Amino acid sequence: MKELSPLQIERLKYQPKLPSSLREGVNKLELIKGEETSSVRDQEQIKELFKHTYGKPIVTFNHTDNEVPCEIRNVGVILSGGQAPGGHNVIAGLYDALKQANPENKLYGFLGGPSGIIDGKYIEFSSELIDEYRNTGGFDIIGSGRTKLETQEQFEKSLGTCKKLNISAVVIIGGDDSNTNAAMLAEWFVQNNSKIQVIGCPKTIDGDLKNDQIEISFGFDTATKTYGELIGNIQRDANSAKKYWHFIKIMGRSASHVALEAALQTQPNITLISEEVEEKKMSLDEIISYMADIISARAAKGKNFGIAVIPEGLIEFFPEMKSLIANLNDLMGELEHDPDYNNATSTHEKFEIVANRLKDENVKVFESLPALIKAQLLMDRDPHGNVQVSRIETEKLLIEMIKTKLKEMKSQGEYVGKFSEQAHFFGYEGRCAFPSNFDADYCYSLGYNAFALINFGLTGYLSSIKNLTESADNWVAGGVPITMMMNMEKRHGEFKPVIQKALVKLDGSVFKKLEINREDWALNDKYKFPGAIQYFGPSSVCDITTVTLQLESKVCCTSN
Ligand code: FBP
């Protein structure tokens, strides 16, 4: 018997809220079809690649008193990619809907991510197992993985597994890449005369799987609130001791939504936004000067402390680093099989081999970096061939460069302070937290709704729950064709159909809120302390959504 903490015991009892349309069960729904859809860009190419699943309508569900039949179904579910709070509730919602529709239905969970369906590794869920994981963080109920489900052979093996288990639908819980693969698998099944349906659920703490139809991916709410709590605590510490500058790198592989949201919750002295760096083509040196100027201005007021929030993906957005990293991504693929590189006895020797093989324009930048960062840039790539930004200590790179800059400024009489630093990285701390009430409700609804989409025979759709700043009663359940979110992008030198990633919009209300306040926050301490996520207590505290969602929904509502 596992020992449970008091909070675990209480959270297991929490009953997540569903939109009112879904509350009476999946066999009391009617499907409302909208207009035909088209992809966000590159319509002709996407249509050609997704001949059977392209152009389908957006759908929404309404409650009806007429009973919709539900044939017996076996469904399989996959957790894909990085953990995000609420994944277990998606599975719980899916399980409850499926059993409510017909107790004979079965839910299988593929183990360890997409490789589970390929290799036929699975479990069948029981009520006892599901009950152990309700409202808990993590993906440990079946585990996750980053295998890309995209080749003919993988699709054939997946078909074999589904046939063996008599599975008629697969639910893929994942981010933009995993849902791109869900769309490909859905199309492949139709093309190959299989009736197996594929439904996606929008997951990622990064918050970059969103668009006009998907207001936010699940996990963003809890993760940002967790980081907000931690930053707030550090701000209080800094403001008490008044002796350290804290450099806090915040997870989010590419887009800066997580750092931006955490900053709006806490109002630190410096917040860097990767998309702004890219748009303004700011170099690393320019950012160092910007930060050093704030440090110096605060020092002039007697404040030798402060907080800087740095998005995880920043390093890839500096034009000079972008070019270096792209070059290294290709080069590391070649060097993997290079005996000289593999037999090199010191990191220094490896650096030399790399420097000799880089394009001329990237050599100087590579050589200017501290050894620690060079070594981190050479580490293993992820399955998409990208550098793993969570393993690059950008916060330490910035600190080293700032120290040099401040020394220079001191020698010229431009800086009179004392600089002592602390480096932090908040990422994994937030990915498996107990889901906030919002994520617990949202995820349960996404899973429940996924089964409703299956029951109406849909495939190639993403489960969608909208109107999220309203109370759950008023949430709108439905589905969005995945192809609608796609465009063609270059991956490994080839154009491929992918879901368009949402980066921070510099003309959007969320970034604007930072932009109009940051000068004030830089010098006059306006720290906010969000505190820990609250699960029990007044709704104004426990059910509050993120600043990002609130601001974005205002824009959408006022422009309607
Ligand atoms: P997903 O896009 O799969 O949700 O994962 C996002 C993320 O949490 C990023 O924020 C982070 O850069 C990355 O995963 C870390 O990956 P890993 O867990 O493989 O170290």
Coordinates of C-alpha atoms and ligand atoms in Angstrom, one line a residue:
M1 CA 0.0 0.0 0.0
K2 CA 1.5 3.4 -1.0
E3 CA 1.7 6.0 1.7
L4 CA -0.1 9.2 0.7
S5 CA 0.4 12.8 1.8
P6 CA -2.6 14.6 3.3
L7 CA -2.9 16.7 0.1
Q8 CA -2.8 13.6 -2.1
I9 CA -5.6 12.1 -0.1
E10 CA -7.7 15.3 -0.5
R11 CA -6.9 15.8 -4.2
L12 CA -8.0 12.2 -5.0
K13 CA -11.5 13.2 -3.9
Y14 CA -11.7 16.3 -6.0
Q15 CA -14.4 16.1 -8.6
P16 CA -13.3 18.0 -11.7
K17 CA -15.8 20.3 -13.3
L18 CA -17.1 19.6 -16.8
P19 CA -18.8 22.1 -19.3
S20 CA -22.5 21.9 -18.8
S21 CA -23.0 20.4 -22.3
L22 CA -21.0 17.3 -21.4
R23 CA -22.3 16.8 -17.9
E24 CA -25.1 14.4 -18.7
G25 CA -22.8 12.1 -20.6
V26 CA -21.5 11.4 -24.1
N27 CA -24.7 9.8 -25.3
K28 CA -26.7 12.9 -24.6
L29 CA -24.9 15.1 -27.1
E30 CA -25.6 16.5 -30.6
L31 CA -22.8 17.5 -32.9
I32 CA -23.0 20.9 -34.6
K33 CA -20.8 21.2 -37.7
G34 CA -19.3 24.6 -38.7
E35 CA -18.0 25.6 -42.1
E36 CA -15.3 23.7 -44.0
T37 CA -11.8 24.7 -42.8
S38 CA -8.5 25.3 -44.5
S39 CA -4.9 25.3 -43.1
V40 CA -3.4 28.4 -41.8
R41 CA -0.9 28.6 -44.7
D42 CA 0.3 26.5 -47.6
Q43 CA -3.2 25.2 -48.3
E44 CA -2.5 23.4 -51.5
Q45 CA 0.4 21.4 -50.2
I46 CA -1.4 20.5 -46.9
K47 CA -4.5 19.5 -48.9
E48 CA -2.5 17.3 -51.1
L49 CA -0.8 15.6 -48.1
F50 CA -4.0 15.1 -46.2
K51 CA -6.4 14.2 -48.9
H52 CA -8.9 12.4 -46.6
T53 CA -8.7 14.5 -43.5
Y54 CA -8.3 18.0 -44.9
G55 CA -11.0 20.7 -44.9
K56 CA -13.2 19.1 -42.2
P57 CA -15.5 21.5 -40.2
I58 CA -14.9 22.7 -36.7
V59 CA -17.5 20.9 -34.5
T60 CA -19.1 21.8 -31.2
F61 CA -21.3 19.7 -28.8
N62 CA -24.7 20.7 -27.4
H63 CA -26.7 18.8 -24.9
T64 CA -29.7 16.9 -26.3
D65 CA -32.4 14.8 -24.6
N66 CA -32.2 12.3 -27.5
E67 CA -30.1 9.3 -26.6
V68 CA -27.1 8.7 -29.0
P69 CA -26.1 5.0 -29.3
C70 CA -22.6 3.9 -28.3
E71 CA -21.3 0.7 -29.8
I72 CA -18.7 -1.2 -27.8
R73 CA -15.3 0.4 -28.3
N74 CA -11.7 -0.2 -27.3
V75 CA -9.6 2.9 -27.2
G76 CA -5.8 3.3 -26.7
V77 CA -4.1 6.4 -25.2
I78 CA -0.6 7.7 -25.5
L79 CA 1.2 10.4 -23.4
S80 CA 3.8 12.0 -25.6
G81 CA 6.7 14.4 -25.0
G82 CA 7.4 16.5 -21.9
Q83 CA 5.3 16.1 -18.8
A84 CA 2.6 18.7 -18.1
P85 CA 0.3 18.9 -15.0
G86 CA -3.1 17.3 -15.7
G87 CA -2.1 14.5 -18.0
H88 CA -3.6 11.9 -15.6
N89 CA -6.9 13.8 -15.6
V90 CA -7.1 13.7 -19.4
I91 CA -6.9 9.9 -19.1
A92 CA -9.4 9.9 -16.2
G93 CA -11.9 12.0 -18.2
L94 CA -11.5 9.7 -21.2
Y95 CA -11.9 6.6 -19.0
D96 CA -15.0 8.0 -17.3
A97 CA -16.7 9.0 -20.6
L98 CA -15.9 5.7 -22.2
K99 CA -17.3 3.7 -19.3
Q100 CA -20.3 6.0 -18.9
A101 CA -21.1 5.4 -22.6
N102 CA -20.8 1.7 -22.3
P103 CA -19.3 -0.2 -19.3
E104 CA -18.1 -2.9 -21.7
N105 CA -15.7 -0.4 -23.3
K106 CA -12.0 -0.8 -22.6
L107 CA -9.2 1.8 -22.3
Y108 CA -5.6 0.7 -23.0
G109 CA -2.6 2.8 -22.1
F110 CA 0.5 2.5 -24.3
L111 CA 3.7 2.5 -22.2
G112 CA 6.5 4.9 -22.4
G113 CA 5.1 7.2 -25.1
P114 CA 4.5 6.6 -28.8
S115 CA 7.0 3.7 -28.8
G116 CA 4.4 1.8 -26.7
I117 CA 2.0 1.5 -29.6
I118 CA 4.8 0.7 -32.0
D119 CA 6.2 -2.1 -29.9
G120 CA 2.9 -3.3 -28.5
K121 CA 3.6 -2.4 -24.9
Y122 CA 0.4 -1.6 -23.0
I123 CA -1.8 -2.0 -20.0
E124 CA -5.5 -2.1 -19.7
F125 CA -6.8 0.5 -17.2
S126 CA -9.0 -0.5 -14.3
S127 CA -11.1 1.8 -12.1
E128 CA -8.7 1.1 -9.2
L129 CA -5.7 2.3 -11.2
I130 CA -7.4 5.4 -12.5
D131 CA -8.7 6.3 -9.0
E132 CA -5.1 6.3 -7.7
Y133 CA -4.1 9.0 -10.2
R134 CA -7.0 11.4 -10.2
N135 CA -5.9 15.0 -9.9
T136 CA -2.3 14.1 -9.5
G137 CA 0.7 15.6 -11.5
G138 CA 3.1 13.6 -13.7
F139 CA 2.7 11.1 -16.5
D140 CA 3.8 8.1 -14.4
I141 CA 0.5 6.2 -14.8
I142 CA 1.9 4.9 -18.2
G143 CA 5.0 7.0 -18.7
S144 CA 5.9 9.3 -21.7
G145 CA 8.5 9.3 -24.4
R146 CA 9.7 11.4 -27.4
T147 CA 9.7 8.8 -30.1
K148 CA 8.4 10.5 -33.3
L149 CA 5.5 8.5 -34.8
E150 CA 6.0 9.2 -38.5
T151 CA 7.4 6.4 -40.6
Q152 CA 5.5 3.9 -42.7
E153 CA 7.0 1.1 -40.7
Q154 CA 5.9 2.7 -37.4
F155 CA 2.4 3.2 -38.7
E156 CA 2.1 -0.4 -39.8
K157 CA 3.3 -1.7 -36.5
S158 CA 0.8 0.6 -34.7
L159 CA -2.0 -0.8 -36.9
G160 CA -0.9 -4.3 -35.9
T161 CA -1.1 -3.4 -32.2
C162 CA -4.5 -1.8 -32.6
K163 CA -5.8 -4.9 -34.5
K164 CA -4.5 -7.2 -31.8
L165 CA -6.4 -5.3 -29.1
N166 CA -9.4 -4.5 -31.3
I167 CA -8.8 -0.8 -30.8
S168 CA -11.0 1.5 -32.9
A169 CA -9.5 4.8 -31.7
V170 CA -6.2 6.2 -30.5
V171 CA -5.9 9.4 -28.3
I172 CA -2.6 11.1 -28.5
I173 CA -1.9 13.6 -25.7
G174 CA 0.9 15.8 -26.9
G175 CA 2.3 19.1 -28.1
D176 CA 2.6 20.5 -31.6
D177 CA 4.9 17.8 -32.9
S178 CA 3.0 14.9 -31.4
N179 CA -0.3 16.3 -32.7
T180 CA 1.3 16.7 -36.2
N181 CA 2.1 13.0 -36.0
A182 CA -1.5 12.4 -34.8
A183 CA -2.8 14.0 -38.0
M184 CA -0.4 12.0 -40.1
L185 CA -1.5 8.7 -38.4
A186 CA -5.2 9.6 -38.8
E187 CA -4.6 10.3 -42.5
W188 CA -2.6 7.1 -42.9
F189 CA -5.3 4.9 -41.3
V190 CA -8.0 6.3 -43.7
Q191 CA -5.7 5.9 -46.7
N192 CA -5.1 2.3 -45.7
N193 CA -8.8 1.5 -45.4
S194 CA -8.6 1.3 -41.6
K195 CA -11.5 2.7 -39.6
I196 CA -9.2 3.5 -36.6
Q197 CA -9.7 7.1 -35.5
V198 CA -7.1 9.4 -34.1
I199 CA -7.8 12.2 -31.7
G200 CA -5.3 14.6 -30.2
C201 CA -5.3 16.6 -26.9
P202 CA -3.3 19.8 -26.6
K203 CA -0.6 19.4 -24.0
T204 CA 2.6 21.4 -23.2
I205 CA 3.7 23.7 -20.4
D206 CA 5.3 25.8 -23.1
G207 CA 1.9 27.3 -24.0
D208 CA 2.9 27.4 -27.7
L209 CA 0.2 25.1 -29.0
K210 CA -2.5 27.7 -29.2
N211 CA -4.4 29.6 -31.9
D212 CA -7.8 31.0 -32.7
Q213 CA -9.4 27.7 -31.8
I214 CA -7.2 26.4 -29.0
E215 CA -7.0 29.0 -26.2
I216 CA -4.2 27.3 -24.3
S217 CA -2.5 23.9 -24.0
F218 CA -2.9 22.2 -20.6
G219 CA -0.2 22.4 -18.0
F220 CA 0.7 26.0 -18.7
D221 CA -1.5 27.2 -15.9
T222 CA 0.0 25.0 -13.2
A223 CA 3.6 25.3 -14.4
T224 CA 3.5 29.1 -14.6
K225 CA 1.9 29.3 -11.2
T226 CA 4.6 27.1 -9.7
Y227 CA 7.3 29.2 -11.3
G228 CA 5.5 32.4 -10.1
E229 CA 5.5 31.1 -6.6
L230 CA 9.2 30.3 -6.7
I231 CA 10.1 33.7 -8.3
G232 CA 8.0 35.5 -5.7
N233 CA 9.8 33.7 -2.9
I234 CA 13.2 34.6 -4.3
Q235 CA 12.1 38.2 -4.7
R236 CA 11.2 38.4 -1.0
D237 CA 14.6 36.8 -0.2
A238 CA 16.5 39.3 -2.4
N239 CA 14.6 42.2 -1.0
S240 CA 15.3 41.0 2.5
A241 CA 19.0 40.4 2.3
K242 CA 19.6 43.0 -0.5
K243 CA 22.8 41.3 -1.6
Y244 CA 22.2 39.1 -4.6
W245 CA 21.2 39.4 -8.2
H246 CA 19.2 36.3 -9.0
F247 CA 19.3 35.1 -12.7
I248 CA 16.4 32.8 -13.2
K249 CA 16.1 30.8 -16.4
I250 CA 12.5 29.5 -17.0
M251 CA 11.5 26.6 -19.1
G252 CA 9.8 26.9 -22.4
R253 CA 11.8 25.3 -25.3
S254 CA 11.3 28.0 -27.9
A255 CA 8.5 30.5 -27.2
S256 CA 8.8 32.8 -24.1
H257 CA 5.1 32.5 -23.0
V258 CA 6.1 30.8 -19.7
A259 CA 8.7 33.4 -18.8
L260 CA 6.4 36.2 -19.8
E261 CA 3.5 34.8 -17.8
A262 CA 5.7 34.2 -14.7
A263 CA 7.0 37.8 -15.0
L264 CA 3.5 39.3 -15.2
Q265 CA 2.6 37.4 -12.1
T266 CA 5.7 38.6 -10.2
Q267 CA 7.0 41.8 -11.8
P268 CA 10.7 41.2 -11.6
N269 CA 13.4 43.9 -12.5
I270 CA 14.4 42.4 -15.8
T271 CA 12.5 40.1 -18.1
L272 CA 14.0 39.0 -21.4
I273 CA 11.7 37.9 -24.2
S274 CA 13.3 35.8 -27.0
E275 CA 10.8 36.9 -29.6
E276 CA 11.8 40.5 -29.0
V277 CA 15.5 39.7 -29.2
E278 CA 14.8 38.1 -32.6
E279 CA 12.5 40.7 -34.0
K280 CA 14.9 43.6 -33.0
K281 CA 17.9 41.5 -34.1
M282 CA 19.6 42.1 -30.8
S283 CA 23.0 40.7 -30.3
L284 CA 24.2 39.0 -27.1
D285 CA 26.4 42.1 -26.5
E286 CA 23.4 44.4 -26.7
I287 CA 21.5 42.3 -24.2
I288 CA 24.5 42.3 -21.9
S289 CA 24.6 46.1 -22.1
Y290 CA 20.9 46.4 -21.5
M291 CA 21.1 44.3 -18.3
A292 CA 24.3 45.9 -17.1
D293 CA 22.8 49.3 -17.4
I294 CA 19.8 48.3 -15.2
I295 CA 22.2 46.7 -12.7
S296 CA 24.3 49.9 -12.7
A297 CA 21.2 52.2 -12.4
R298 CA 20.0 50.2 -9.4
A299 CA 23.4 50.2 -7.8
A300 CA 23.4 54.0 -8.1
K301 CA 20.3 54.0 -6.0
G302 CA 22.0 51.7 -3.4
K303 CA 20.3 48.6 -4.6
N304 CA 22.9 45.9 -5.4
F305 CA 20.2 43.2 -5.8
G306 CA 17.5 42.3 -8.3
I307 CA 15.8 39.6 -10.2
A308 CA 16.2 38.8 -13.9
V309 CA 13.9 36.3 -15.7
I310 CA 15.4 34.6 -18.7
P311 CA 13.4 32.3 -21.1
E312 CA 15.0 28.9 -21.7
G313 CA 15.1 29.2 -25.5
L314 CA 16.8 32.7 -25.5
I315 CA 20.2 31.5 -26.7
E316 CA 18.7 30.4 -30.0
F317 CA 17.2 33.8 -30.8
F318 CA 20.4 35.8 -31.0
P319 CA 21.1 36.1 -34.7
E320 CA 24.8 35.1 -34.2
M321 CA 23.9 32.1 -31.9
K322 CA 21.0 31.0 -34.2
S323 CA 23.4 30.7 -37.1
L324 CA 26.0 28.9 -34.9
I325 CA 23.4 26.5 -33.4
A326 CA 21.9 25.6 -36.9
N327 CA 25.4 24.9 -38.1
L328 CA 26.2 22.8 -35.0
N329 CA 22.9 20.8 -35.4
D330 CA 24.0 19.7 -38.8
L331 CA 27.6 19.2 -37.9
M332 CA 26.9 17.1 -34.8
G333 CA 25.0 14.7 -36.9
E334 CA 28.1 14.2 -39.0
L335 CA 30.5 14.1 -36.1
E336 CA 28.5 11.3 -34.4
H337 CA 30.2 8.9 -36.8
D338 CA 33.6 10.7 -37.0
P339 CA 36.4 8.6 -35.4
D340 CA 38.6 11.6 -34.8
Y341 CA 35.8 13.3 -32.8
N342 CA 34.7 10.2 -31.0
N343 CA 38.3 9.3 -30.0
A344 CA 39.2 12.8 -28.9
T345 CA 40.7 12.5 -25.4
S346 CA 39.8 16.0 -24.1
T347 CA 37.0 18.4 -24.5
H348 CA 39.6 21.0 -25.7
E349 CA 40.4 18.6 -28.6
K350 CA 36.7 18.3 -29.4
F351 CA 36.3 22.0 -29.5
E352 CA 39.2 22.3 -31.9
I353 CA 37.7 19.7 -34.3
V354 CA 34.3 21.4 -34.1
A355 CA 35.9 24.9 -34.7
N356 CA 37.8 23.5 -37.8
R357 CA 34.6 22.1 -39.3
L358 CA 32.3 25.1 -38.6
K359 CA 31.4 27.6 -41.3
D360 CA 33.7 30.6 -41.2
E361 CA 31.1 33.0 -40.0
N362 CA 30.4 30.9 -36.9
V363 CA 33.9 30.2 -35.7
K364 CA 34.5 33.5 -33.9
V365 CA 31.2 33.2 -31.9
F366 CA 31.9 29.6 -31.0
E367 CA 35.4 30.5 -29.8
S368 CA 34.3 33.5 -27.8
L369 CA 32.0 31.3 -25.6
P370 CA 33.0 30.0 -22.1
A371 CA 34.1 26.3 -22.2
L372 CA 31.0 25.3 -20.1
I373 CA 28.6 26.7 -22.8
K374 CA 30.7 25.2 -25.7
A375 CA 30.5 21.8 -24.1
Q376 CA 26.7 22.1 -23.5
L377 CA 26.2 23.1 -27.1
L378 CA 27.9 19.9 -28.2
M379 CA 25.7 17.6 -26.1
D380 CA 23.2 15.1 -27.7
R381 CA 20.4 16.5 -29.9
D382 CA 16.7 15.7 -29.2
P383 CA 14.8 13.4 -31.5
H384 CA 14.0 16.3 -33.8
G385 CA 17.8 17.1 -34.2
N386 CA 17.6 20.2 -32.1
V387 CA 20.0 21.3 -29.4
Q388 CA 18.4 20.6 -25.9
V389 CA 18.1 24.2 -24.6
S390 CA 17.1 23.0 -21.1
R391 CA 20.7 21.7 -20.8
I392 CA 22.4 25.0 -21.8
E393 CA 23.1 27.3 -18.8
T394 CA 22.2 30.5 -20.6
E395 CA 21.8 32.2 -17.2
K396 CA 25.5 31.4 -16.4
L397 CA 26.6 32.7 -19.7
L398 CA 24.8 36.0 -19.1
I399 CA 26.3 36.2 -15.6
E400 CA 29.9 35.7 -16.9
M401 CA 29.5 38.3 -19.6
I402 CA 27.8 40.8 -17.3
K403 CA 30.7 40.5 -14.8
T404 CA 33.2 41.3 -17.6
K405 CA 31.0 44.2 -18.7
L406 CA 30.6 45.6 -15.2
K407 CA 34.4 45.4 -14.6
E408 CA 34.8 47.5 -17.8
M409 CA 32.2 50.0 -16.7
K410 CA 33.8 50.3 -13.3
S411 CA 37.2 51.0 -14.8
Q412 CA 35.5 53.9 -16.7
G413 CA 33.7 55.2 -13.6
E414 CA 30.3 54.2 -15.0
Y415 CA 29.5 51.6 -12.3
V416 CA 29.8 52.0 -8.6
G417 CA 28.1 48.9 -7.2
K418 CA 28.9 45.4 -6.0
F419 CA 27.7 42.5 -8.0
S420 CA 27.0 39.1 -6.4
E421 CA 25.0 36.6 -8.3
Q422 CA 22.9 33.4 -7.9
A423 CA 21.8 31.3 -10.9
H424 CA 18.6 29.2 -11.0
F425 CA 16.8 27.1 -13.5
F426 CA 13.1 26.5 -13.0
G427 CA 11.7 23.9 -15.3
Y428 CA 11.3 20.3 -14.1
E429 CA 9.9 21.7 -10.8
G430 CA 6.7 22.8 -12.6
R431 CA 6.0 20.0 -15.0
C432 CA 4.6 17.5 -12.5
A433 CA 3.0 19.7 -9.8
F434 CA -0.5 18.8 -8.7
P435 CA -2.6 20.3 -11.4
S436 CA -4.3 23.6 -10.3
N437 CA -8.1 23.4 -10.2
F438 CA -8.1 25.0 -13.7
D439 CA -5.8 22.3 -15.2
A440 CA -7.6 19.5 -13.3
D441 CA -11.0 20.7 -14.7
Y442 CA -9.6 21.6 -18.2
C443 CA -7.8 18.2 -18.6
Y444 CA -10.6 16.1 -17.4
S445 CA -12.9 18.0 -19.8
L446 CA -10.4 17.5 -22.7
G447 CA -10.3 13.7 -22.1
Y448 CA -14.1 13.4 -21.6
N449 CA -14.6 15.4 -24.8
A450 CA -12.0 13.3 -26.7
F451 CA -14.3 10.3 -26.2
A452 CA -17.3 12.3 -27.4
L453 CA -15.4 13.1 -30.6
I454 CA -14.6 9.4 -31.0
N455 CA -18.2 8.4 -30.4
F456 CA -19.3 10.7 -33.3
G457 CA -16.8 8.9 -35.6
L458 CA -14.4 11.8 -36.1
T459 CA -10.7 11.5 -36.9
G460 CA -7.8 13.9 -37.2
Y461 CA -9.3 16.2 -34.7
L462 CA -7.9 18.0 -31.6
S463 CA -10.1 17.9 -28.6
S464 CA -11.1 21.5 -27.8
I465 CA -12.6 23.2 -24.8
K466 CA -13.1 27.0 -25.3
N467 CA -14.3 30.0 -23.4
L468 CA -11.9 29.2 -20.6
T469 CA -12.0 32.4 -18.7
E470 CA -15.7 31.8 -17.9
S471 CA -16.8 29.3 -15.3
A472 CA -16.6 25.7 -16.4
D473 CA -20.4 25.6 -16.8
N474 CA -20.0 27.9 -19.8
W475 CA -17.0 26.2 -21.4
V476 CA -17.7 25.2 -25.0
A477 CA -16.7 21.6 -25.9
G478 CA -15.9 20.5 -29.5
G479 CA -13.2 19.6 -31.9
V480 CA -10.8 21.3 -34.4
P481 CA -9.4 19.5 -37.5
I482 CA -5.6 19.3 -36.9
T483 CA -4.9 20.1 -40.5
M484 CA -6.4 23.6 -39.9
M485 CA -3.5 24.5 -37.7
M486 CA -0.8 23.3 -40.1
N487 CA 1.7 24.9 -42.5
M488 CA 4.9 23.7 -44.2
E489 CA 8.2 24.2 -42.4
K490 CA 11.7 23.2 -43.0
R491 CA 12.9 20.3 -40.8
H492 CA 16.2 18.6 -41.3
G493 CA 16.5 20.5 -44.6
E494 CA 13.1 19.3 -45.9
F495 CA 9.7 21.0 -46.0
K496 CA 7.3 19.1 -43.8
P497 CA 3.7 19.7 -42.7
V498 CA 3.6 20.8 -39.1
I499 CA 1.3 22.5 -36.6
Q500 CA 2.3 26.2 -36.5
K501 CA 3.9 27.0 -33.2
A502 CA 2.6 30.1 -31.4
L503 CA 5.3 32.5 -30.4
V504 CA 4.9 35.6 -28.2
K505 CA 3.2 38.3 -30.3
L506 CA 5.0 41.6 -29.8
D507 CA 1.9 43.5 -30.8
G508 CA -0.3 41.4 -28.5
S509 CA -1.7 42.6 -25.2
V510 CA 0.3 40.2 -23.1
F511 CA 3.7 41.5 -24.2
K512 CA 2.4 45.1 -24.2
K513 CA 1.6 44.7 -20.5
L514 CA 5.3 43.9 -19.9
E515 CA 6.5 46.6 -22.3
I516 CA 4.7 49.5 -20.6
N517 CA 5.7 48.5 -17.1
R518 CA 9.2 47.2 -17.4
E519 CA 11.1 50.5 -16.9
D520 CA 9.2 51.1 -13.7
W521 CA 9.7 47.5 -12.5
A522 CA 13.4 47.7 -13.3
L523 CA 14.2 50.5 -10.9
N524 CA 11.3 50.7 -8.5
D525 CA 10.6 47.4 -6.9
K526 CA 7.1 46.4 -7.6
Y527 CA 7.5 42.8 -6.8
K528 CA 4.3 40.7 -6.5
F529 CA 4.1 37.5 -4.5
P530 CA 1.6 35.0 -6.0
G531 CA 2.3 32.4 -3.3
A532 CA 1.6 28.6 -3.7
I533 CA -1.2 27.3 -5.8
Q534 CA -4.3 26.9 -3.6
Y535 CA -6.6 24.0 -4.1
F536 CA -9.1 24.7 -1.4
G537 CA -10.6 28.1 -0.5
P538 CA -12.3 31.0 -2.2
S539 CA -12.8 30.6 -5.9
S540 CA -11.2 34.1 -6.5
V541 CA -7.9 32.4 -5.3
C542 CA -8.3 28.8 -6.4
D543 CA -9.9 29.1 -9.8
I544 CA -8.1 32.1 -11.2
T545 CA -6.7 31.7 -14.7
T546 CA -3.3 33.0 -16.0
V547 CA -2.8 36.7 -16.8
T548 CA -2.0 35.5 -20.4
L549 CA -5.4 33.8 -20.8
Q550 CA -7.2 36.7 -19.2
L551 CA -5.5 39.3 -21.5
E552 CA -5.9 37.2 -24.6
S553 CA -9.5 36.5 -24.0
K554 CA -10.2 40.2 -23.6
V555 CA -8.7 40.9 -27.0
C556 CA -10.7 38.1 -28.5
C557 CA -13.9 39.2 -26.8
T558 CA -13.6 42.9 -27.6
S559 CA -12.8 42.3 -31.2
N560 CA -15.8 40.1 -31.7
Ligands
FBP1 P1 6.8 19.4 -24.8 O1 6.9 20.4 -25.9 O2 7.0 18.0 -25.2 O3 5.6 19.6 -23.9 O4 8.0 19.6 -23.8 C1 8.4 20.9 -23.5 C2 9.5 20.9 -22.5 O5 9.0 20.9 -21.1 C3 10.3 22.2 -22.7 O6 9.8 23.3 -21.9 C4 11.7 21.8 -22.3 O7 12.7 22.5 -23.1 C5 11.8 20.3 -22.8 O8 10.4 19.9 -22.6 C6 12.7 19.5 -21.9 O9 12.7 18.2 -22.4 P2 13.2 16.9 -21.7 O10 12.1 16.5 -20.7 O11 13.4 15.9 -22.7 O12 14.4 17.3 -20.9

